mmCIF file of C-alpha atoms in Angstrom:
data_model
loop_
_atom_site.group_PDB
_atom_site.id
_atom_site.type_symbol
_atom_site.label_atom_id
_atom_site.label_comp_id
_atom_site.label_asym_id
_atom_site.label_seq_id
_atom_site.Cartn_x
_atom_site.Cartn_y
_atom_site.Cartn_z
ATOM 1 C CA MET A 1 99.632 -38.706 -4.695
ATOM 2 C CA ARG A 2 98.448 -35.091 -4.684
ATOM 3 C CA TYR A 3 99.350 -34.708 -8.379
ATOM 4 C CA ARG A 4 97.391 -37.862 -9.244
ATOM 5 C CA LEU A 5 94.365 -36.595 -7.283
ATOM 6 C CA SER A 6 94.359 -33.216 -9.038
ATOM 7 C CA SER A 7 94.840 -34.954 -12.378
ATOM 8 C CA ASN A 8 91.824 -37.169 -11.673
ATOM 9 C CA ILE A 9 89.719 -34.125 -10.760
ATOM 10 C CA VAL A 10 90.630 -32.356 -14.013
ATOM 11 C CA THR A 11 89.999 -35.487 -16.081
ATOM 12 C CA ARG A 12 86.621 -36.038 -14.407
ATOM 13 C CA HIS A 13 85.694 -32.401 -15.012
ATOM 14 C CA PHE A 14 86.368 -32.670 -18.748
ATOM 15 C CA GLN A 15 84.537 -35.984 -18.985
ATOM 16 C CA GLU A 16 81.458 -34.678 -17.161
ATOM 17 C CA HIS A 17 81.234 -31.534 -19.286
ATOM 18 C CA SER A 18 82.519 -32.790 -22.643
ATOM 19 C CA SER A 19 79.301 -31.793 -24.405
ATOM 20 C CA LEU A 20 79.551 -28.243 -23.041
ATOM 21 C CA TYR A 21 83.180 -27.994 -24.128
ATOM 22 C CA THR A 22 82.225 -29.159 -27.614
ATOM 23 C CA PHE A 23 79.390 -26.644 -27.818
ATOM 24 C CA MET A 24 81.508 -23.718 -26.591
ATOM 25 C CA THR A 25 84.320 -24.585 -28.994
ATOM 26 C CA VAL A 26 81.900 -24.758 -31.917
ATOM 27 C CA LEU A 27 80.312 -21.476 -30.801
ATOM 28 C CA PHE A 28 83.721 -19.784 -30.734
ATOM 29 C CA LEU A 29 84.591 -21.143 -34.191
ATOM 30 C CA MET A 30 81.240 -19.894 -35.511
ATOM 31 C CA GLY A 31 82.177 -16.467 -34.163
ATOM 32 C CA VAL A 32 85.537 -16.657 -35.954
ATOM 33 C CA ILE A 33 83.814 -17.521 -39.246
ATOM 34 C CA PHE A 34 81.204 -14.782 -38.760
ATOM 35 C CA GLY A 35 83.940 -12.237 -37.942
ATOM 36 C CA ALA A 36 85.886 -13.164 -41.080
ATOM 37 C CA ILE A 37 82.739 -12.807 -43.197
ATOM 38 C CA MET A 38 82.036 -9.380 -41.657
ATOM 39 C CA VAL A 39 85.173 -8.036 -43.343
ATOM 40 C CA ASN A 40 83.411 -8.296 -46.724
ATOM 41 C CA SER A 41 80.583 -6.084 -45.451
ATOM 42 C CA LEU A 42 82.935 -3.124 -44.958
ATOM 43 C CA SER A 43 82.915 -0.414 -47.577
ATOM 44 C CA GLY A 44 86.061 0.475 -49.505
ATOM 45 C CA ASN A 45 86.549 3.663 -47.478
ATOM 46 C CA GLN A 46 86.176 1.821 -44.188
ATOM 47 C CA LYS A 47 88.783 -0.719 -45.261
ATOM 48 C CA GLU A 48 91.143 2.040 -46.355
ATOM 49 C CA ASP A 49 90.760 3.881 -43.052
ATOM 50 C CA LEU A 50 91.340 0.752 -40.989
ATOM 51 C CA PHE A 51 94.319 -0.281 -43.085
ATOM 52 C CA TYR A 52 95.814 3.214 -42.762
ATOM 53 C CA TYR A 53 95.811 2.976 -38.961
ATOM 54 C CA LEU A 54 97.020 -0.609 -39.168
ATOM 55 C CA ASN A 55 99.938 0.463 -41.364
ATOM 56 C CA GLN A 56 100.841 3.150 -38.845
ATOM 57 C CA PHE A 57 100.831 0.570 -36.084
ATOM 58 C CA PHE A 58 102.971 -1.849 -38.089
ATOM 59 C CA GLY A 59 105.366 0.999 -38.861
ATOM 60 C CA GLN A 60 105.751 1.710 -35.160
ATOM 61 C CA VAL A 61 106.294 -1.978 -34.431
ATOM 62 C CA GLY A 62 108.928 -2.234 -37.167
ATOM 63 C CA GLU A 63 110.777 0.771 -35.710
ATOM 64 C CA GLY A 64 110.491 -0.563 -32.179
ATOM 65 C CA GLN A 65 108.218 2.314 -31.116
ATOM 66 C CA MET A 66 105.728 0.321 -29.106
ATOM 67 C CA VAL A 67 104.171 0.465 -25.680
ATOM 68 C CA PRO A 68 106.743 -0.791 -23.140
ATOM 69 C CA PRO A 69 106.354 -4.541 -22.508
ATOM 70 C CA GLU A 70 105.613 -3.960 -18.817
ATOM 71 C CA GLU A 71 102.720 -1.647 -19.705
ATOM 72 C CA LEU A 72 101.453 -4.020 -22.387
ATOM 73 C CA LEU A 73 101.626 -6.888 -19.897
ATOM 74 C CA LYS A 74 99.568 -4.905 -17.405
ATOM 75 C CA LEU A 75 96.958 -3.893 -20.000
ATOM 76 C CA SER A 76 96.587 -7.417 -21.379
ATOM 77 C CA PHE A 77 96.480 -9.019 -17.943
ATOM 78 C CA PHE A 78 93.793 -6.762 -16.487
ATOM 79 C CA HIS A 79 91.686 -6.800 -19.655
ATOM 80 C CA ASN A 80 91.545 -10.585 -19.766
ATOM 81 C CA VAL A 81 91.195 -11.017 -15.997
ATOM 82 C CA LYS A 82 88.184 -8.686 -16.141
ATOM 83 C CA MET A 83 86.619 -10.708 -18.947
ATOM 84 C CA ALA A 84 87.212 -13.992 -17.125
ATOM 85 C CA GLY A 85 85.911 -12.363 -13.939
ATOM 86 C CA LEU A 86 82.746 -11.221 -15.702
ATOM 87 C CA ILE A 87 82.139 -14.763 -16.932
ATOM 88 C CA TRP A 88 82.811 -16.068 -13.411
ATOM 89 C CA VAL A 89 80.302 -13.646 -11.863
ATOM 90 C CA LEU A 90 77.679 -14.457 -14.512
ATOM 91 C CA GLY A 91 77.953 -18.095 -13.447
ATOM 92 C CA ILE A 92 77.036 -17.202 -9.867
ATOM 93 C CA SER A 93 74.217 -14.878 -10.894
ATOM 94 C CA ILE A 94 72.326 -17.786 -12.545
ATOM 95 C CA ILE A 95 70.092 -15.579 -14.714
ATOM 96 C CA GLY A 96 73.123 -14.014 -16.382
ATOM 97 C CA PHE A 97 74.760 -17.208 -17.563
ATOM 98 C CA PRO A 98 73.248 -17.040 -21.114
ATOM 99 C CA LEU A 99 75.430 -13.953 -21.640
ATOM 100 C CA ILE A 100 78.463 -16.236 -21.368
ATOM 101 C CA PHE A 101 77.559 -17.767 -24.734
ATOM 102 C CA LEU A 102 77.394 -14.276 -26.230
ATOM 103 C CA LEU A 103 80.817 -13.312 -24.811
ATOM 104 C CA ILE A 104 82.503 -16.384 -26.278
ATOM 105 C CA PHE A 105 80.815 -15.767 -29.631
ATOM 106 C CA LEU A 106 81.964 -12.122 -29.585
ATOM 107 C CA LYS A 107 85.508 -13.216 -28.753
ATOM 108 C CA GLY A 108 85.401 -15.429 -31.820
ATOM 109 C CA ILE A 109 84.141 -12.517 -33.934
ATOM 110 C CA VAL A 110 87.042 -10.310 -32.816
ATOM 111 C CA VAL A 111 89.605 -12.981 -33.655
ATOM 112 C CA GLY A 112 87.935 -13.847 -36.963
ATOM 113 C CA PHE A 113 87.597 -10.207 -38.019
ATOM 114 C CA SER A 114 91.249 -9.486 -37.191
ATOM 115 C CA ILE A 115 92.494 -12.454 -39.204
ATOM 116 C CA GLY A 116 90.028 -11.840 -42.038
ATOM 117 C CA PHE A 117 90.929 -8.165 -42.381
ATOM 118 C CA LEU A 118 94.680 -8.816 -42.446
ATOM 119 C CA VAL A 119 94.292 -11.556 -45.048
ATOM 120 C CA ASN A 120 91.878 -9.423 -47.091
ATOM 121 C CA GLN A 121 94.306 -6.497 -47.219
ATOM 122 C CA MET A 122 97.688 -8.220 -47.260
ATOM 123 C CA GLY A 123 97.133 -11.746 -48.547
ATOM 124 C CA TRP A 124 99.668 -14.322 -47.361
ATOM 125 C CA ASN A 125 101.665 -11.652 -45.526
ATOM 126 C CA GLY A 126 98.510 -10.787 -43.591
ATOM 127 C CA LEU A 127 97.997 -14.442 -42.713
ATOM 128 C CA LEU A 128 101.566 -14.658 -41.440
ATOM 129 C CA LEU A 129 101.153 -11.456 -39.428
ATOM 130 C CA SER A 130 97.899 -12.664 -37.885
ATOM 131 C CA PHE A 131 99.635 -15.953 -37.073
ATOM 132 C CA VAL A 132 102.449 -14.324 -35.080
ATOM 133 C CA SER A 133 100.355 -11.530 -33.541
ATOM 134 C CA LEU A 134 97.257 -13.481 -32.481
ATOM 135 C CA LEU A 135 98.090 -17.163 -32.201
ATOM 136 C CA PRO A 136 100.794 -17.294 -29.459
ATOM 137 C CA GLN A 137 98.751 -15.727 -26.637
ATOM 138 C CA ASN A 138 95.415 -17.114 -27.838
ATOM 139 C CA LEU A 139 96.742 -20.661 -27.642
ATOM 140 C CA PHE A 140 96.425 -20.086 -23.893
ATOM 141 C CA MET A 141 93.700 -17.431 -23.737
ATOM 142 C CA ILE A 142 90.960 -19.122 -25.754
ATOM 143 C CA PRO A 143 91.128 -22.479 -23.908
ATOM 144 C CA VAL A 144 91.132 -20.789 -20.499
ATOM 145 C CA LEU A 145 88.124 -18.615 -21.414
ATOM 146 C CA ILE A 146 86.270 -21.703 -22.620
ATOM 147 C CA PHE A 147 87.280 -23.508 -19.416
ATOM 148 C CA ILE A 148 85.997 -20.766 -17.109
ATOM 149 C CA SER A 149 82.851 -20.447 -19.263
ATOM 150 C CA VAL A 150 82.067 -24.152 -18.969
ATOM 151 C CA SER A 151 82.762 -24.054 -15.214
ATOM 152 C CA SER A 152 80.416 -21.068 -14.854
ATOM 153 C CA ILE A 153 77.615 -22.620 -16.886
ATOM 154 C CA ALA A 154 77.983 -25.930 -15.011
ATOM 155 C CA LEU A 155 77.658 -24.145 -11.657
ATOM 156 C CA SER A 156 74.615 -22.195 -12.843
ATOM 157 C CA MET A 157 72.926 -25.384 -13.990
ATOM 158 C CA LYS A 158 73.584 -27.040 -10.626
ATOM 159 C CA ILE A 159 72.142 -24.075 -8.724
ATOM 160 C CA ILE A 160 69.086 -23.971 -11.007
ATOM 161 C CA LYS A 161 68.494 -27.681 -10.441
ATOM 162 C CA LYS A 162 68.897 -27.172 -6.700
ATOM 163 C CA VAL A 163 66.366 -24.322 -6.672
ATOM 164 C CA PHE A 164 63.720 -25.839 -8.938
ATOM 165 C CA ILE A 165 64.194 -29.586 -8.351
ATOM 166 C CA ARG A 166 64.992 -29.640 -4.641
ATOM 167 C CA GLN A 167 63.656 -33.108 -3.882
ATOM 168 C CA THR A 168 65.593 -34.966 -6.581
ATOM 169 C CA PHE A 169 68.855 -33.036 -6.875
ATOM 170 C CA HIS A 170 71.289 -32.513 -4.012
ATOM 171 C CA PHE A 171 74.783 -31.098 -3.878
ATOM 172 C CA GLN A 172 76.949 -29.455 -1.246
ATOM 173 C CA PHE A 173 77.355 -25.821 -2.205
ATOM 174 C CA VAL A 174 80.499 -24.986 -0.215
ATOM 175 C CA PRO A 175 82.811 -27.643 -1.753
ATOM 176 C CA VAL A 176 81.450 -26.910 -5.239
ATOM 177 C CA PHE A 177 81.934 -23.160 -4.774
ATOM 178 C CA ALA A 178 85.452 -23.727 -3.419
ATOM 179 C CA LYS A 179 86.321 -25.611 -6.619
ATOM 180 C CA TYR A 180 84.746 -22.776 -8.591
ATOM 181 C CA VAL A 181 86.991 -20.233 -6.865
ATOM 182 C CA MET A 182 90.032 -22.419 -7.539
ATOM 183 C CA ALA A 183 89.034 -22.621 -11.206
ATOM 184 C CA TYR A 184 89.180 -18.814 -11.412
ATOM 185 C CA VAL A 185 92.538 -18.738 -9.611
ATOM 186 C CA GLY A 186 93.852 -21.296 -12.111
ATOM 187 C CA ALA A 187 92.455 -19.206 -14.964
ATOM 188 C CA ILE A 188 94.323 -16.139 -13.666
ATOM 189 C CA ALA A 189 97.571 -18.128 -13.661
ATOM 190 C CA VAL A 190 97.082 -19.100 -17.317
ATOM 191 C CA ILE A 191 96.047 -15.542 -18.219
ATOM 192 C CA THR A 192 99.330 -14.336 -16.709
ATOM 193 C CA ILE A 193 101.212 -16.645 -19.067
ATOM 194 C CA ALA A 194 99.144 -15.473 -22.058
ATOM 195 C CA ALA A 195 99.642 -11.798 -21.167
ATOM 196 C CA SER A 196 103.390 -12.333 -20.813
ATOM 197 C CA ILE A 197 103.507 -13.905 -24.279
ATOM 198 C CA GLU A 198 101.482 -11.017 -25.711
ATOM 199 C CA ALA A 199 103.789 -8.461 -24.092
ATOM 200 C CA TYR A 200 107.211 -9.994 -24.696
ATOM 201 C CA ILE A 201 107.031 -12.614 -27.464
ATOM 202 C CA SER A 202 104.332 -11.513 -29.927
ATOM 203 C CA PRO A 203 105.817 -8.008 -30.507
ATOM 204 C CA ALA A 204 109.230 -9.497 -31.261
ATOM 205 C CA LEU A 205 107.690 -11.973 -33.712
ATOM 206 C CA MET A 206 105.649 -9.205 -35.337
ATOM 207 C CA LYS A 207 108.724 -6.992 -35.697
ATOM 208 C CA SER A 208 110.717 -9.740 -37.396
ATOM 209 C CA VAL A 209 107.857 -10.515 -39.817
ATOM 210 C CA ILE A 210 107.265 -6.823 -40.624
ATOM 211 C CA LEU A 211 110.961 -6.261 -41.303
ATOM 212 C CA SER A 212 111.082 -9.305 -43.585
ATOM 213 C CA ILE A 213 107.987 -8.083 -45.471
ATOM 214 C CA ASN A 214 109.456 -4.601 -45.947
ATOM 215 C CA GLN A 215 112.770 -5.886 -47.301
#
């Protein structure tokens, strides 16, 4: 019974905000495309410098000389929790919620630039490396960031309606805010999974791909 109730709440949430989810997904994909295009704007020297450091990193990964998984888990977890937390706070602040769109777009740029640069420098090997190094954790991270972004924007819009259209729009703040807090708690749980994948699975996949490329 409890599972069915929570399932209904999640389903209703996605149905109510389907247009926002579509917009945020498109915005992220636009960021990915823009980030990939940005690679072409780099000069030859800039590409060489970046690829030099990238080669050093891949060399360390291939030799198993990486940051310990526990440390990588901690770094990834706190970085992404802070980003999700910033989005969460911007939703409460009302006036700051437009920055959420910018953050999602920038996230797309980072992903797109990373993939674009690897493909530009290494061709199909770069595509394979970007696949194993970026995709596993981002299969969880991107959806949860979009989820918390939509939840934040939805709350901001409700508060704005409450403030400026008091007579025609009513909602109980405490239950809505409680759900908002639970959304962030749920996001942290998913971020933990994504950080664990980034710390323990992605490095192993990268090492195997790098070793196969160097053979």
